Amino acid sequence: MKYSKVLSVSVVTVLALTACGKSDSSAKGDSSVIKIGHAGPLTGTAAHLGKDTENGVRLAIEDANAKGIQIDGKKASFELVSSDDQGDPKIAPDAAKKLLDAKVAGVVGHLNSDATIVASKIYSDAGIPQISGSATTPKYTEQGFKTAFRVIANDAQQGQLIGSFIGYALQAKRFAIVNDGTSYGQRLAEEVEKAAKATGALLVAREVTSDKATEFKDILTKIQAAKPDVIFHGGLDATGGPMLKQMRDLGIKTQFIQGDGGCSPQFIKLAGTAAEGFICTQPGLPVDQMPAAQVNDFKDRFEKKFGPIQIFSPYAYDAASMLIAAMEKAKSSDPAKYLPELSKLRYDGITGKIEFDEKGDPKSGFLTIYKVQCAKLEVLFMQKSADVKHALEQWKENTPLLAPCAN
């Protein structure tokens, strides 16, 4: 996931790292200011996703401030510091250093897997806890950094569900794969391929494009000649939407599937009427079925303030809330003191009960499959069991019928 722009020399100079490892908890009388960082693409083709997570963090901070939380005997005043990495791993290090310069106590982000990976070493070296609510590549937490966490299922889990769905639920005998050349797209495509092959399905075409590509007719024509029953695309909505639209323009009626990066209202907007019947996955449950969503009225409050949820804002909300909860438990915003509490925290979040394993991954996580029906993402299947094959077989026997579109 790369969205490159050239930084000027002056900006790079301003963002030079001048402080590491210590957060700013500036005392103001009987209160202290604690800065929570957010990093993600706030400009570029994935800006809608970056702003979605930023707003999730913003709402979590507003809620924490409304509670009047005390840390180390003083009322804590939490502030958001946000940094634009444009979804580009080349820019992500400077975006991370900007947060360190601001002396944040913890970071929510980054959004894209490639950006998250390169920034994670910077946070690790500085001892600053980092929780991503969207980076799904397993490599992020496989690096062994004690500061790296995520609150969302990884690509291995998501890929297994998609590949199994292709073979067991759709009964596809032949499938094709396209990925966008990023760590996210490649790894998810690999996991999907492995799981689909395990069902007996045959891979008949594999193509690689770019996360900046806008024209796909050449590779789609090649794939069409292989006659797949299903086409899976590993990438974001910015490429997936146009790709599906061009598929339909070419007369290709093959079922099109994407992972969480394409499971958004923006995909429907980009694909237009071609989006009907599109299938995608998202880690977690639908917002209205998340365990605490009704209690906190998260969806209503979020959308009233910021507009429709794209994908990851509930996870960003939980990530920020967990940083704050760990500080509260440690009675300190000093990363060295609250990091041990964060690693063993058991948290009842908007998205469910969250507890980290030794790598920093959530110990359990739900997954949901959606289908576009009447220009809306409708729930098709919810995986609440680790036995994917059994769950899909049960679901297939009682396949839900989606309501027909109103005339």
Tab-separated table of N, CA and C in Angstrom, residues 109-110 113 116-117 120 130-132 135-145 147-150 359-361:
chain	number	residue	atom	x	y	z
A	109	GLY	N	-1.828	3.346	14.960
A	109	GLY	CA	-1.464	3.360	13.546
A	109	GLY	C	-0.261	2.469	13.306
A	110	HIS	N	0.198	2.424	12.117
A	110	HIS	CA	-0.292	3.153	10.961
A	110	HIS	C	-1.442	2.366	10.331
A	113	SER	N	-0.139	-1.680	5.891
A	113	SER	CA	0.813	-2.649	6.434
A	113	SER	C	2.260	-2.245	6.191
A	116	THR	N	3.180	0.617	8.384
A	116	THR	CA	3.205	0.181	9.782
A	116	THR	C	4.505	-0.541	10.102
A	117	ILE	N	4.939	-1.388	9.191
A	117	ILE	CA	6.157	-2.181	9.415
A	117	ILE	C	7.386	-1.280	9.558
A	120	SER	N	7.316	0.784	12.751
A	120	SER	CA	7.339	0.040	14.014
A	120	SER	C	8.731	-0.010	14.647
A	130	GLN	N	2.772	1.048	20.222
A	130	GLN	CA	2.078	1.288	18.959
A	130	GLN	C	1.003	0.224	18.800
A	131	ILE	N	-0.231	0.646	18.557
A	131	ILE	CA	-1.315	-0.308	18.290
A	131	ILE	C	-1.934	0.044	16.949
A	132	SER	N	-1.940	-0.892	16.021
A	132	SER	CA	-2.599	-0.676	14.736
A	132	SER	C	-3.999	-1.283	14.781
A	135	ALA	N	-3.540	-2.661	10.200
A	135	ALA	CA	-2.451	-3.381	9.525
A	135	ALA	C	-2.594	-4.873	9.794
A	136	THR	N	-2.810	-5.634	8.748
A	136	THR	CA	-3.140	-7.055	8.915
A	136	THR	C	-2.024	-8.023	8.538
A	137	THR	N	-0.932	-7.533	7.937
A	137	THR	CA	0.122	-8.470	7.555
A	137	THR	C	0.764	-9.096	8.792
A	138	PRO	N	0.927	-10.406	8.835
A	138	PRO	CA	1.555	-11.059	9.986
A	138	PRO	C	2.958	-10.554	10.280
A	139	LYS	N	3.657	-10.066	9.242
A	139	LYS	CA	5.042	-9.630	9.411
A	139	LYS	C	5.180	-8.540	10.470
A	140	TYR	N	4.162	-7.710	10.612
A	140	TYR	CA	4.221	-6.596	11.565
A	140	TYR	C	4.555	-7.082	12.978
A	141	THR	N	3.853	-8.095	13.450
A	141	THR	CA	4.091	-8.585	14.813
A	141	THR	C	5.093	-9.737	14.864
A	142	GLU	N	5.537	-10.186	13.708
A	142	GLU	CA	6.544	-11.255	13.679
A	142	GLU	C	7.964	-10.708	13.864
A	143	GLN	N	8.108	-9.385	13.901
A	143	GLN	CA	9.433	-8.783	14.049
A	143	GLN	C	9.977	-8.892	15.471
A	144	GLY	N	9.095	-9.150	16.415
A	144	GLY	CA	9.531	-9.325	17.794
A	144	GLY	C	9.624	-8.049	18.615
A	145	PHE	N	9.046	-6.945	18.126
A	145	PHE	CA	9.070	-5.700	18.880
A	145	PHE	C	8.064	-5.755	20.027
A	147	THR	N	6.861	-3.364	21.576
A	147	THR	CA	5.981	-2.189	21.524
A	147	THR	C	4.876	-2.315	20.475
A	148	ALA	N	4.899	-3.379	19.669
A	148	ALA	CA	3.983	-3.509	18.528
A	148	ALA	C	2.776	-4.393	18.856
A	149	PHE	N	1.578	-3.837	18.639
A	149	PHE	CA	0.330	-4.557	18.886
A	149	PHE	C	-0.655	-4.267	17.760
A	150	ARG	N	-1.669	-5.111	17.666
A	150	ARG	CA	-2.789	-4.834	16.771
A	150	ARG	C	-4.074	-5.355	17.425
A	359	LYS	N	2.974	-12.245	20.723
A	359	LYS	CA	3.454	-11.450	19.590
A	359	LYS	C	2.865	-10.047	19.562
A	360	GLY	N	1.718	-9.876	20.231
A	360	GLY	CA	1.016	-8.602	20.165
A	360	GLY	C	-0.232	-8.671	19.316
A	361	ASP	N	-0.582	-9.895	18.858
A	361	ASP	CA	-1.821	-10.103	18.109
A	361	ASP	C	-2.971	-10.374	19.069
